[in-house]
Amino acid sequence: MIWNIVLLVVGFILLIKGADVFVEGASKVAAKFHIPEIVIGLTIVAFGTSAPEAAVSIASAYKGTAGIAVGNIIGSNICNVLLILGVSGIIGSLKVKKNTLKFETPFVIVITVLLLFLGINGESVSRFDGIILLILFIGFLSYLYWLSKNGEDTSLDDVPELDENDTFFKLMIMIVLGIAAIILGSNLTVDAASSIAKAFGVSDRIIGLTIVAIGTSLPELMTSVSASLKGKNDLAVGNIIGSNIFNILFVLGTASIVSPIPIPFSINFIFDFVIAIAALVVFVLFINKDYCLRKIGASIMLAGYFAYIIYII
């Protein structure tokens, strides 16, 4: 048991550090080829914080632990809103951009409902469902590109800048090492989490919704709390909402396409999807007329997350 916990922690570290190294290397290689920063930001950098979820969900789909694949995604999204925005809202005054409140947040609700419908219909997420999700993902990237071209801040993470020490060979080594760490980390995480679930007699769903979801959400937590402490509050919110969209459309869309069989969807996930939708509704309801999250709202969200975890365990 202790060995599996150690492997789980090592897996999380490899996932997070591997994603950082990969994003830095790939972004700088793209910059060397004079690809516009906005394109790099919308693809490589934006993918960075969702890389752990993507690696774990795809590995889970291949290993037949579908409960971890779906639970990781929906659990991460619940964690992102209730825990991370709750903590960030208590630490600082979270300000929300109008387009985030009026378009992107409702869009997350819509695609969450869509994923729930696709999962219930046929009791699985099929390859065809994955294509639908990826088409919507391309549409979302187009929307972000349109926003950037019209002078809107899309709240993307900063693109790493090149310096004289960034040789092409060094950057390619970073990319290879980053990918290797992500793959190894995802395999360790899935295997260790599955073993822990069996040892405690709990389902893959619960492990995916709790330990794995929180572990793979650490990049979002660090990014959002850091942004909140620096006063870049709209960045903290944009990072979370964007990550939730990436998780559903890109991560689960890709996982369902590469999976050799449709990803089974347990009826028990309905409750978790309702919580994910309710979390977004509560978040919106506690935004005041100045587009800031009320402290009482942040506190309720944080308390709600702990209540949810206690209930499902």
mmCIF file of C-alpha atoms in Angstrom, residues 37-174:
data_model
loop_
_atom_site.group_PDB
_atom_site.id
_atom_site.type_symbol
_atom_site.label_atom_id
_atom_site.label_comp_id
_atom_site.label_asym_id
_atom_site.label_seq_id
_atom_site.Cartn_x
_atom_site.Cartn_y
_atom_site.Cartn_z
ATOM 1 C CA GLU A 37 2.568 33.799 -30.089
ATOM 2 C CA ILE A 38 -1.223 33.661 -30.076
ATOM 3 C CA VAL A 39 -1.169 30.376 -32.008
ATOM 4 C CA ILE A 40 1.408 28.931 -29.591
ATOM 5 C CA GLY A 41 -0.675 30.134 -26.653
ATOM 6 C CA LEU A 42 -3.901 28.671 -28.009
ATOM 7 C CA THR A 43 -2.368 25.262 -28.656
ATOM 8 C CA ILE A 44 0.834 24.232 -26.853
ATOM 9 C CA VAL A 45 0.642 26.484 -23.765
ATOM 10 C CA ALA A 46 -3.099 26.114 -23.256
ATOM 11 C CA PHE A 47 -2.686 22.345 -23.508
ATOM 12 C CA GLY A 48 -0.046 22.413 -20.760
ATOM 13 C CA THR A 49 -2.302 22.555 -17.689
ATOM 14 C CA SER A 50 -4.573 19.866 -19.154
ATOM 15 C CA ALA A 51 -1.706 17.540 -20.082
ATOM 16 C CA PRO A 52 -1.892 15.545 -16.809
ATOM 17 C CA GLU A 53 -5.642 14.951 -17.268
ATOM 18 C CA ALA A 54 -5.077 14.010 -20.906
ATOM 19 C CA ALA A 55 -2.295 11.534 -20.148
ATOM 20 C CA VAL A 56 -4.165 9.883 -17.265
ATOM 21 C CA SER A 57 -7.481 9.647 -19.125
ATOM 22 C CA ILE A 58 -5.913 8.192 -22.274
ATOM 23 C CA ALA A 59 -3.831 5.724 -20.244
ATOM 24 C CA SER A 60 -6.935 4.753 -18.245
ATOM 25 C CA ALA A 61 -8.929 4.161 -21.427
ATOM 26 C CA TYR A 62 -6.216 1.832 -22.730
ATOM 27 C CA LYS A 63 -5.852 -0.026 -19.437
ATOM 28 C CA GLY A 64 -9.582 -0.658 -19.113
ATOM 29 C CA THR A 65 -10.046 1.506 -16.007
ATOM 30 C CA ALA A 66 -12.684 3.745 -17.575
ATOM 31 C CA GLY A 67 -13.923 4.905 -14.183
ATOM 32 C CA ILE A 68 -10.633 6.737 -13.721
ATOM 33 C CA ALA A 69 -10.795 8.219 -17.241
ATOM 34 C CA VAL A 70 -14.249 9.815 -16.851
ATOM 35 C CA GLY A 71 -13.922 10.413 -13.097
ATOM 36 C CA ASN A 72 -10.634 12.243 -13.601
ATOM 37 C CA ILE A 73 -12.209 14.690 -16.059
ATOM 38 C CA ILE A 74 -15.430 15.462 -14.211
ATOM 39 C CA GLY A 75 -13.641 15.349 -10.848
ATOM 40 C CA SER A 76 -11.006 17.808 -12.083
ATOM 41 C CA ASN A 77 -13.700 20.171 -13.335
ATOM 42 C CA ILE A 78 -15.509 20.080 -9.982
ATOM 43 C CA CYS A 79 -12.189 20.596 -8.186
ATOM 44 C CA ASN A 80 -11.305 23.495 -10.500
ATOM 45 C CA VAL A 81 -14.493 25.431 -9.774
ATOM 46 C CA LEU A 82 -15.307 24.657 -6.145
ATOM 47 C CA LEU A 83 -11.834 24.154 -4.654
ATOM 48 C CA ILE A 84 -9.501 26.268 -6.782
ATOM 49 C CA LEU A 85 -11.798 29.229 -7.491
ATOM 50 C CA GLY A 86 -13.020 28.979 -3.903
ATOM 51 C CA VAL A 87 -9.476 29.222 -2.513
ATOM 52 C CA SER A 88 -8.490 31.935 -5.029
ATOM 53 C CA GLY A 89 -11.652 33.915 -4.232
ATOM 54 C CA ILE A 90 -10.896 33.840 -0.503
ATOM 55 C CA ILE A 91 -7.256 34.855 -1.021
ATOM 56 C CA GLY A 92 -8.009 37.735 -3.398
ATOM 57 C CA SER A 93 -10.854 39.547 -5.107
ATOM 58 C CA LEU A 94 -11.619 37.455 -8.191
ATOM 59 C CA LYS A 95 -12.725 39.598 -11.104
ATOM 60 C CA VAL A 96 -14.403 37.900 -14.062
ATOM 61 C CA LYS A 97 -14.228 39.173 -17.640
ATOM 62 C CA LYS A 98 -17.582 39.819 -19.304
ATOM 63 C CA ASN A 99 -16.957 37.336 -22.117
ATOM 64 C CA THR A 100 -15.948 34.681 -19.548
ATOM 65 C CA LEU A 101 -19.194 35.198 -17.625
ATOM 66 C CA LYS A 102 -21.538 35.617 -20.589
ATOM 67 C CA PHE A 103 -20.115 33.071 -23.035
ATOM 68 C CA GLU A 104 -17.380 30.776 -21.748
ATOM 69 C CA THR A 105 -18.980 29.764 -18.433
ATOM 70 C CA PRO A 106 -22.393 29.000 -20.024
ATOM 71 C CA PHE A 107 -20.464 27.108 -22.733
ATOM 72 C CA VAL A 108 -18.896 24.870 -20.056
ATOM 73 C CA ILE A 109 -22.395 24.160 -18.694
ATOM 74 C CA VAL A 110 -23.670 23.304 -22.194
ATOM 75 C CA ILE A 111 -20.815 20.909 -23.024
ATOM 76 C CA THR A 112 -21.073 19.284 -19.575
ATOM 77 C CA VAL A 113 -24.760 18.603 -20.238
ATOM 78 C CA LEU A 114 -23.848 17.376 -23.732
ATOM 79 C CA LEU A 115 -21.234 14.963 -22.353
ATOM 80 C CA LEU A 116 -23.758 13.683 -19.812
ATOM 81 C CA PHE A 117 -26.276 13.083 -22.610
ATOM 82 C CA LEU A 118 -23.676 11.317 -24.779
ATOM 83 C CA GLY A 119 -22.599 9.154 -21.854
ATOM 84 C CA ILE A 120 -26.133 8.135 -20.866
ATOM 85 C CA ASN A 121 -27.069 7.435 -24.491
ATOM 86 C CA GLY A 122 -25.506 4.018 -25.053
ATOM 87 C CA GLU A 123 -23.921 3.982 -21.574
ATOM 88 C CA SER A 124 -20.538 4.890 -23.056
ATOM 89 C CA VAL A 125 -18.545 7.640 -24.756
ATOM 90 C CA SER A 126 -17.889 6.334 -28.250
ATOM 91 C CA ARG A 127 -15.410 7.294 -30.957
ATOM 92 C CA PHE A 128 -18.208 9.175 -32.764
ATOM 93 C CA ASP A 129 -18.926 11.100 -29.547
ATOM 94 C CA GLY A 130 -15.232 11.957 -29.385
ATOM 95 C CA ILE A 131 -15.360 13.415 -32.895
ATOM 96 C CA ILE A 132 -18.277 15.638 -31.860
ATOM 97 C CA LEU A 133 -16.312 16.869 -28.841
ATOM 98 C CA LEU A 134 -13.192 17.609 -30.911
ATOM 99 C CA ILE A 135 -15.218 19.524 -33.516
ATOM 100 C CA LEU A 136 -16.584 21.714 -30.701
ATOM 101 C CA PHE A 137 -13.018 22.092 -29.410
ATOM 102 C CA ILE A 138 -11.848 23.425 -32.776
ATOM 103 C CA GLY A 139 -14.780 25.836 -32.678
ATOM 104 C CA PHE A 140 -13.701 27.030 -29.225
ATOM 105 C CA LEU A 141 -10.112 27.606 -30.415
ATOM 106 C CA SER A 142 -11.504 29.608 -33.334
ATOM 107 C CA TYR A 143 -13.478 31.728 -30.852
ATOM 108 C CA LEU A 144 -10.329 32.405 -28.782
ATOM 109 C CA TYR A 145 -8.386 33.299 -31.924
ATOM 110 C CA TRP A 146 -11.169 35.710 -32.934
ATOM 111 C CA LEU A 147 -11.076 37.301 -29.458
ATOM 112 C CA SER A 148 -7.313 37.813 -29.653
ATOM 113 C CA LYS A 149 -7.549 39.363 -33.115
ATOM 114 C CA ASN A 150 -10.142 41.802 -31.808
ATOM 115 C CA GLY A 151 -7.898 42.946 -28.986
ATOM 116 C CA GLU A 152 -9.479 40.871 -26.216
ATOM 117 C CA ASP A 153 -7.328 39.261 -23.532
ATOM 118 C CA THR A 154 -8.025 35.516 -23.703
ATOM 119 C CA SER A 155 -6.434 34.952 -20.267
ATOM 120 C CA LEU A 156 -3.923 32.462 -21.627
ATOM 121 C CA ASP A 157 -0.717 31.639 -19.832
ATOM 122 C CA ASP A 158 2.362 33.533 -20.980
ATOM 123 C CA VAL A 159 4.342 32.048 -23.853
ATOM 124 C CA PRO A 160 7.986 31.282 -22.866
ATOM 125 C CA GLU A 161 10.524 33.587 -24.538
ATOM 126 C CA LEU A 162 13.611 32.425 -26.410
ATOM 127 C CA ASP A 163 17.121 33.252 -25.188
ATOM 128 C CA GLU A 164 20.629 32.660 -26.563
ATOM 129 C CA ASN A 165 21.028 29.348 -24.714
ATOM 130 C CA ASP A 166 18.000 27.763 -26.360
ATOM 131 C CA THR A 167 19.619 25.695 -29.087
ATOM 132 C CA PHE A 168 17.420 23.503 -31.275
ATOM 133 C CA PHE A 169 19.096 20.349 -29.919
ATOM 134 C CA LYS A 170 18.504 21.393 -26.304
ATOM 135 C CA LEU A 171 14.849 22.164 -26.989
ATOM 136 C CA MET A 172 14.287 18.836 -28.733
ATOM 137 C CA ILE A 173 15.789 17.038 -25.708
ATOM 138 C CA MET A 174 13.357 18.958 -23.493
#
